[in-house]
Amino acid sequence: RKQQTKDKKQLEKEERQKILLWRRPVQTIKYSAMECVVLSRIYGKKLLAHRGLLTCLLAIVVLIGIFYKVPGRHQLVINMIRTNTWFVVYWIGLGILSSVGLGTGLHTFILYLGPHIASVTLAAYECNALNFPKPPYPDDIICPEVSDTSVPPNIWNIMSKVRLEAFLWGAGTALGELPPYFMARAARLSGYDPDDAEELQKFEELHKMRNSKELNFLDRLKLSMEKVVEKVGFLGILACASIPNPLFDLAGITCGHFLVPFWTFFGATLIGKAIIKMHIQKIFVIIAFNESLLERAVDLLGVIPLFGRRLEEPFKSFLENQKKRLHRNTNIPPSESGNMLAKIFEKFVIAMVCYFVISILNSLAQSYHKRIHKKGGKTLKKLKE
């Protein structure tokens, strides 16, 4: 019977993996919509269970709405709060999207934060200043009319210029690592079936094979990281979080499984990701986009046989156009001419976001498939009893 159950689960898993938007579009859209409805009901019931908190939140929202609409001197404060709140939510949100287990995850450092740091770096060296006028900074960068000579454009000052957004993005990635931790912790405390989550199932399978000689390099790396987290504790988590680590989800699951205290896990993750790792990434981007190094790299493109010159021209055109944009007047809109690389990157970002959305739809549809089969299995079990 156990073998039959195992075979059945394997067949269900294979069937579930076929539910993809490009293979079964109608079923995928239907299942993802149904999963959204189910999740809305679940979280709606949980929210209604805390009516006191809900009432307080609604009252706060109403008061904020009144203050927002009523004219007066307080509007200056409200505008400042609104601007800063959007800034904070934007960067934290991008960080969460980068690490939270939604679909494939959106690589927001490559798409947003990295280009932002690169833009600030290029502008700093071109303008020979960092006191960019606000607005339009940080939405757009324009050279200041009068440069602040007390803050020269060097690596440390550029790091300081982008420190807040980088920290917020890093804090967002730390928040995005919490779901695996809470999931594994709940599984350990309540003892529910690890089949409920793919990550837990993989974790259990890896644990069973820890003494096997057939483990590949990646699995050995995962087990090594797990041992570091388990034995070293705070410092182990900090070490794993302080480097670009695609396997950090396993650290969260390990900490949850071994009931590591929340603040130990989150504190180490926050320090590692928002402070240590972000400084490493910032330094890398700032050095890579140093004006002299970048120009030399573009010149080296021309050395490539056959199509080197063809590659060099659009890059040079892009850099020249970016420099012209920096020296324009604040009232003049940016010119799009000769900005082919920017358009290509824009299309790339759109494609990545679309793929991210599609992966979320696939994930939701597969979750609903798992839900209905699990529900059907429980019903059948009750009938047998």
Coordinates of C-alpha atoms in Angstrom, one line a residue:
R1 CA 0.0 0.0 0.0
K2 CA 2.9 2.4 0.8
Q3 CA 4.4 1.7 -2.6
Q4 CA 1.0 2.4 -4.3
T5 CA 0.7 5.6 -2.4
K6 CA 4.2 6.6 -3.3
D7 CA 3.6 5.8 -7.0
K8 CA 0.3 7.7 -6.9
K9 CA 2.1 10.8 -5.5
Q10 CA 4.8 10.5 -8.1
L11 CA 2.1 10.4 -10.9
E12 CA 0.4 13.4 -9.4
K13 CA 3.7 15.3 -9.2
E14 CA 4.4 14.5 -12.9
E15 CA 0.9 15.6 -13.9
R16 CA 1.3 18.8 -11.8
Q17 CA 4.6 19.7 -13.5
K18 CA 2.8 19.6 -16.9
I19 CA 0.4 22.4 -15.8
L20 CA 2.2 25.2 -17.5
L21 CA 0.8 28.3 -19.3
W22 CA 2.5 27.4 -22.6
R23 CA 1.4 23.7 -22.5
R24 CA -2.1 23.9 -20.9
P25 CA -3.1 27.6 -21.0
V26 CA -6.8 27.2 -20.2
Q27 CA -6.3 24.8 -17.3
T28 CA -3.4 26.9 -15.9
I29 CA -5.4 30.2 -16.0
K30 CA -8.4 28.4 -14.5
Y31 CA -6.5 26.7 -11.7
S32 CA -4.5 29.9 -10.9
A33 CA -7.7 31.9 -10.6
M34 CA -9.2 29.2 -8.4
E35 CA -6.1 29.2 -6.2
C36 CA -6.4 33.0 -5.9
V37 CA -10.0 32.7 -4.8
V38 CA -9.1 30.0 -2.2
L39 CA -6.2 32.0 -0.8
S40 CA -8.4 35.1 -0.6
R41 CA -11.0 33.2 1.4
I42 CA -8.3 31.7 3.7
Y43 CA -6.6 35.0 4.4
G44 CA -10.0 36.8 4.5
K45 CA -11.2 34.5 7.3
K46 CA -7.9 35.0 9.2
L47 CA -8.3 38.8 8.9
L48 CA -11.9 38.7 10.0
A49 CA -10.9 36.7 13.0
H50 CA -9.0 39.8 14.3
R51 CA -11.8 42.3 14.0
G52 CA -10.4 44.6 16.6
L53 CA -7.2 45.0 14.6
L54 CA -9.1 45.3 11.4
T55 CA -11.3 48.1 12.9
C56 CA -8.2 50.0 14.1
L57 CA -6.6 49.7 10.6
L58 CA -9.8 51.0 8.9
A59 CA -10.0 53.9 11.3
I60 CA -6.4 54.8 10.6
V61 CA -7.0 54.6 6.9
V62 CA -10.0 56.9 7.2
L63 CA -8.1 59.4 9.3
I64 CA -5.2 59.4 6.8
G65 CA -7.7 59.9 4.0
I66 CA -9.2 62.9 5.7
F67 CA -5.9 64.5 6.5
Y68 CA -4.8 63.8 2.9
K69 CA -7.8 65.7 1.4
V70 CA -8.1 68.6 3.8
P71 CA -6.0 71.6 2.7
G72 CA -3.6 73.2 5.1
R73 CA 0.1 73.5 6.1
H74 CA 0.1 69.8 7.0
Q75 CA 0.1 69.0 3.3
L76 CA 3.8 69.8 3.1
V77 CA 4.4 67.1 5.7
I78 CA 2.0 64.7 4.0
N79 CA 3.8 65.2 0.6
M80 CA 7.1 64.5 2.3
I81 CA 5.8 61.4 3.9
R82 CA 4.1 60.2 0.7
T83 CA 7.3 60.7 -1.3
N84 CA 9.5 58.9 1.3
T85 CA 7.0 56.2 1.9
W86 CA 6.8 55.3 -1.8
F87 CA 10.6 55.3 -1.9
V88 CA 10.8 52.9 1.0
V89 CA 8.0 50.6 -0.2
Y90 CA 9.5 50.6 -3.7
W91 CA 12.9 49.4 -2.8
I92 CA 11.8 47.0 0.0
G93 CA 9.2 45.6 -2.4
L94 CA 11.8 45.0 -5.1
G95 CA 14.0 43.2 -2.5
I96 CA 11.1 41.0 -1.4
L97 CA 10.3 40.1 -5.1
S98 CA 13.9 39.2 -5.6
S99 CA 14.0 36.5 -2.8
V100 CA 10.4 35.5 -2.0
G101 CA 9.2 32.2 -3.3
L102 CA 6.9 33.5 -6.0
G103 CA 7.4 31.7 -9.3
T104 CA 11.0 32.0 -10.4
G105 CA 11.7 35.1 -8.4
L106 CA 12.3 38.5 -10.0
H107 CA 16.0 39.4 -10.3
T108 CA 15.5 42.9 -9.2
F109 CA 19.2 43.7 -8.4
I110 CA 20.1 43.1 -12.1
L111 CA 17.0 44.8 -13.3
Y112 CA 16.7 47.8 -11.0
L113 CA 19.2 48.3 -8.2
G114 CA 22.3 47.5 -10.1
P115 CA 21.4 49.8 -13.0
H116 CA 20.5 52.5 -10.5
I117 CA 23.9 52.3 -8.8
A118 CA 25.6 52.2 -12.2
S119 CA 23.7 55.4 -13.3
V120 CA 24.7 57.2 -10.1
T121 CA 28.3 56.1 -10.6
L122 CA 28.5 57.3 -14.2
A123 CA 26.7 60.6 -13.3
A124 CA 29.1 61.2 -10.4
Y125 CA 32.2 61.0 -12.6
E126 CA 30.6 62.9 -15.5
C127 CA 29.2 65.7 -13.3
N128 CA 32.1 65.6 -10.9
A129 CA 29.5 66.0 -8.2
L130 CA 27.0 64.0 -6.2
N131 CA 24.5 66.7 -5.1
F132 CA 22.0 65.9 -7.9
P133 CA 19.0 68.2 -7.9
K134 CA 15.8 66.8 -6.2
P135 CA 13.5 66.4 -8.0
P136 CA 14.1 64.7 -10.4
Y137 CA 16.6 62.5 -8.4
P138 CA 16.3 59.6 -7.7
D139 CA 13.8 59.1 -10.6
D140 CA 16.2 60.8 -13.0
I141 CA 19.7 62.2 -12.7
I142 CA 20.8 65.6 -13.9
C143 CA 24.1 67.3 -13.2
P144 CA 23.8 70.1 -10.6
E145 CA 24.4 73.7 -11.7
V146 CA 26.7 74.2 -8.8
S147 CA 28.9 71.3 -7.7
D148 CA 29.4 70.5 -4.0
T149 CA 33.2 70.3 -3.8
S150 CA 33.0 69.1 -0.2
V151 CA 31.8 65.7 -1.4
P152 CA 34.0 64.5 -4.3
P153 CA 32.9 61.6 -6.4
N154 CA 34.9 58.7 -5.1
I155 CA 33.9 55.1 -4.3
W156 CA 33.1 55.8 -0.7
N157 CA 30.9 58.9 -1.4
I158 CA 29.1 57.1 -4.2
M159 CA 28.4 54.2 -1.8
S160 CA 27.0 56.7 0.7
K161 CA 24.8 58.2 -2.0
V162 CA 23.1 54.9 -2.8
R163 CA 23.3 53.4 0.7
L164 CA 19.7 53.9 1.7
E165 CA 18.1 52.3 -1.4
A166 CA 20.7 49.5 -1.2
F167 CA 19.9 48.9 2.5
L168 CA 16.2 48.9 1.8
W169 CA 16.6 46.5 -1.0
G170 CA 18.7 44.2 1.1
A171 CA 16.2 44.4 4.0
G172 CA 13.5 43.4 1.5
T173 CA 15.5 40.3 0.4
A174 CA 15.8 39.4 4.1
L175 CA 12.0 39.7 4.6
G176 CA 11.6 37.5 1.5
E177 CA 13.6 34.7 3.2
L178 CA 11.1 34.4 6.0
P179 CA 8.4 32.2 4.3
P180 CA 10.7 29.1 4.1
Y181 CA 11.7 29.7 7.8
F182 CA 8.1 29.9 9.0
M183 CA 7.0 27.0 6.8
A184 CA 9.7 24.7 8.2
R185 CA 9.2 25.9 11.7
A186 CA 5.4 25.2 11.4
A187 CA 6.1 21.8 10.0
R188 CA 8.4 20.9 12.9
L189 CA 6.0 22.1 15.5
S190 CA 2.7 20.8 14.0
G191 CA 4.2 17.8 12.3
Y192 CA 2.3 18.2 9.0
D193 CA 3.2 16.2 6.0
P194 CA 6.3 17.6 4.2
D195 CA 4.6 16.8 0.9
D196 CA 2.6 20.0 1.5
A197 CA 5.6 22.0 0.3
E198 CA 8.1 21.2 -2.4
E199 CA 11.0 22.8 -0.4
L200 CA 10.3 20.7 2.7
Q201 CA 10.0 17.6 0.6
K202 CA 13.4 18.2 -1.0
F203 CA 14.9 19.0 2.4
E204 CA 13.6 15.7 3.8
E205 CA 15.0 13.8 0.8
L206 CA 18.4 15.5 1.1
H207 CA 18.5 14.6 4.8
K208 CA 17.9 10.9 4.0
M209 CA 20.7 10.9 1.5
R210 CA 23.2 12.8 3.6
N211 CA 25.5 9.7 4.1
S212 CA 25.2 8.6 0.5
K213 CA 28.2 8.6 -1.7
E214 CA 26.1 9.4 -4.8
L215 CA 25.5 13.0 -3.9
N216 CA 26.4 15.5 -6.5
F217 CA 28.4 18.7 -5.9
L218 CA 25.4 20.9 -5.4
D219 CA 23.8 18.5 -2.9
R220 CA 27.1 18.4 -1.0
L221 CA 27.2 22.1 -1.0
K222 CA 23.7 22.3 0.4
L223 CA 24.5 19.8 3.2
S224 CA 27.7 21.8 4.0
M225 CA 25.7 25.0 4.3
E226 CA 23.2 23.2 6.5
K227 CA 25.9 22.0 8.8
V228 CA 27.4 25.5 9.1
V229 CA 24.0 27.0 9.9
E230 CA 23.1 24.2 12.4
K231 CA 26.4 24.1 14.3
V232 CA 27.6 27.7 14.1
G233 CA 24.2 29.4 14.6
F234 CA 24.1 33.2 14.3
L235 CA 27.6 33.5 12.7
G236 CA 26.8 30.6 10.3
I237 CA 23.6 32.3 9.2
L238 CA 25.4 35.6 8.9
A239 CA 28.2 34.0 6.8
C240 CA 25.6 32.4 4.4
A241 CA 23.6 35.6 4.1
S242 CA 26.7 37.8 3.5
I243 CA 27.5 36.4 0.1
P244 CA 25.4 36.1 -3.1
N245 CA 23.9 32.7 -2.2
P246 CA 21.1 31.1 -4.3
L247 CA 20.9 28.3 -1.8
F248 CA 20.0 30.5 1.1
D249 CA 16.4 29.2 1.1
L250 CA 17.9 26.0 2.5
A251 CA 19.4 28.0 5.4
G252 CA 15.9 29.3 6.2
I253 CA 14.4 25.9 6.1
T254 CA 17.2 24.5 8.2
C255 CA 16.7 27.2 10.8
G256 CA 13.0 26.7 10.9
H257 CA 13.4 22.9 11.1
F258 CA 15.8 23.2 14.1
L259 CA 13.7 25.8 15.7
V260 CA 16.3 28.5 15.6
P261 CA 14.9 31.6 17.4
F262 CA 13.3 34.1 15.0
W263 CA 15.5 37.1 15.9
T264 CA 18.6 35.0 15.6
F265 CA 17.7 34.0 12.1
F266 CA 16.2 37.3 10.9
G267 CA 18.8 39.4 12.7
A268 CA 21.7 37.5 11.0
T269 CA 19.9 37.5 7.7
L270 CA 19.2 41.2 7.8
I271 CA 22.8 42.2 8.8
G272 CA 24.2 39.8 6.2
K273 CA 22.0 40.8 3.3
A274 CA 21.2 44.4 4.0
I275 CA 24.6 45.5 5.2
I276 CA 27.5 43.1 4.4
K277 CA 26.3 41.7 1.1
M278 CA 25.0 45.0 -0.2
H279 CA 28.3 46.7 0.4
I280 CA 30.1 44.0 -1.5
Q281 CA 27.6 44.3 -4.4
K282 CA 27.8 48.1 -4.4
I283 CA 31.6 48.1 -4.5
F284 CA 31.5 45.6 -7.4
V285 CA 29.1 47.7 -9.4
I286 CA 30.8 51.1 -8.6
I287 CA 34.2 49.7 -9.6
A288 CA 32.8 48.0 -12.7
F289 CA 31.2 51.3 -13.9
N290 CA 34.1 53.5 -13.2
E291 CA 34.4 55.9 -16.1
S292 CA 37.9 55.0 -17.2
L293 CA 37.3 51.3 -16.8
L294 CA 34.1 51.4 -18.7
E295 CA 35.6 53.4 -21.6
R296 CA 38.4 51.0 -21.7
A297 CA 36.0 48.0 -21.8
V298 CA 34.1 49.6 -24.6
D299 CA 37.3 50.2 -26.6
L300 CA 38.2 46.5 -26.1
L301 CA 35.0 45.5 -27.8
G302 CA 36.4 46.9 -31.0
V303 CA 39.2 44.4 -30.8
I304 CA 36.8 41.4 -31.2
P305 CA 37.2 40.0 -34.7
L306 CA 34.4 40.4 -37.3
F307 CA 31.7 42.1 -35.3
G308 CA 33.7 44.1 -32.7
R309 CA 33.2 47.4 -34.4
R310 CA 29.5 46.8 -34.6
L311 CA 29.3 46.2 -30.9
E312 CA 31.5 49.1 -30.0
E313 CA 29.4 51.7 -31.9
P314 CA 26.1 51.2 -30.0
F315 CA 27.9 51.2 -26.6
K316 CA 29.7 54.4 -27.4
S317 CA 26.5 56.0 -28.7
F318 CA 24.7 54.9 -25.5
L319 CA 27.4 56.4 -23.2
E320 CA 27.5 59.7 -25.2
N321 CA 23.7 59.9 -25.0
Q322 CA 23.7 59.3 -21.3
K323 CA 26.2 62.1 -20.8
K324 CA 24.1 64.5 -22.8
R325 CA 21.1 63.6 -20.7
L326 CA 23.0 64.5 -17.5
H327 CA 23.7 68.0 -18.8
R328 CA 20.3 68.9 -20.0
N329 CA 18.0 71.4 -18.3
T330 CA 15.5 70.1 -15.8
N331 CA 12.6 71.4 -17.9
I332 CA 13.8 69.6 -21.1
P333 CA 12.6 66.0 -21.4
P334 CA 15.3 63.3 -22.0
S335 CA 16.1 62.6 -25.6
E336 CA 15.6 59.0 -26.8
S337 CA 17.6 59.3 -29.9
G338 CA 20.6 57.0 -30.2
N339 CA 19.5 55.1 -27.1
M340 CA 19.3 51.6 -28.7
L341 CA 20.9 49.8 -25.7
A342 CA 18.4 51.5 -23.3
K343 CA 15.5 50.3 -25.5
I344 CA 17.0 46.8 -25.6
F345 CA 17.4 46.8 -21.8
E346 CA 13.8 48.1 -21.4
K347 CA 12.5 45.2 -23.5
F348 CA 14.6 42.8 -21.5
V349 CA 13.1 44.1 -18.3
I350 CA 9.6 43.8 -19.7
A351 CA 10.4 40.2 -20.8
M352 CA 11.7 39.3 -17.4
V353 CA 8.7 40.7 -15.6
C354 CA 6.4 38.9 -18.0
Y355 CA 8.2 35.6 -17.4
F356 CA 8.0 36.3 -13.6
V357 CA 4.2 36.8 -13.9
I358 CA 3.9 33.6 -16.0
S359 CA 5.9 31.6 -13.4
I360 CA 3.6 32.9 -10.7
L361 CA 0.5 31.7 -12.7
N362 CA 2.2 28.3 -13.2
S363 CA 3.0 28.1 -9.5
L364 CA -0.6 29.1 -8.4
A365 CA -2.1 26.5 -10.8
Q366 CA 0.2 23.8 -9.6
S367 CA -0.7 24.7 -6.0
Y368 CA -4.4 24.4 -6.8
H369 CA -3.8 21.0 -8.5
K370 CA -2.0 19.8 -5.3
R371 CA -4.8 21.2 -3.2
I372 CA -7.6 19.4 -5.0
H373 CA -5.8 16.1 -5.0
K374 CA -4.9 16.4 -1.4
K375 CA -8.5 17.2 -0.6
G376 CA -9.7 14.3 -2.7
G377 CA -7.3 12.0 -0.9
K378 CA -8.6 13.1 2.5
T379 CA -12.2 12.6 1.4
L380 CA -11.4 9.1 0.2
K381 CA -9.7 8.3 3.4
K382 CA -12.7 9.4 5.4
L383 CA -15.0 7.2 3.3
K384 CA -12.8 4.2 3.9
E385 CA -12.9 4.8 7.6

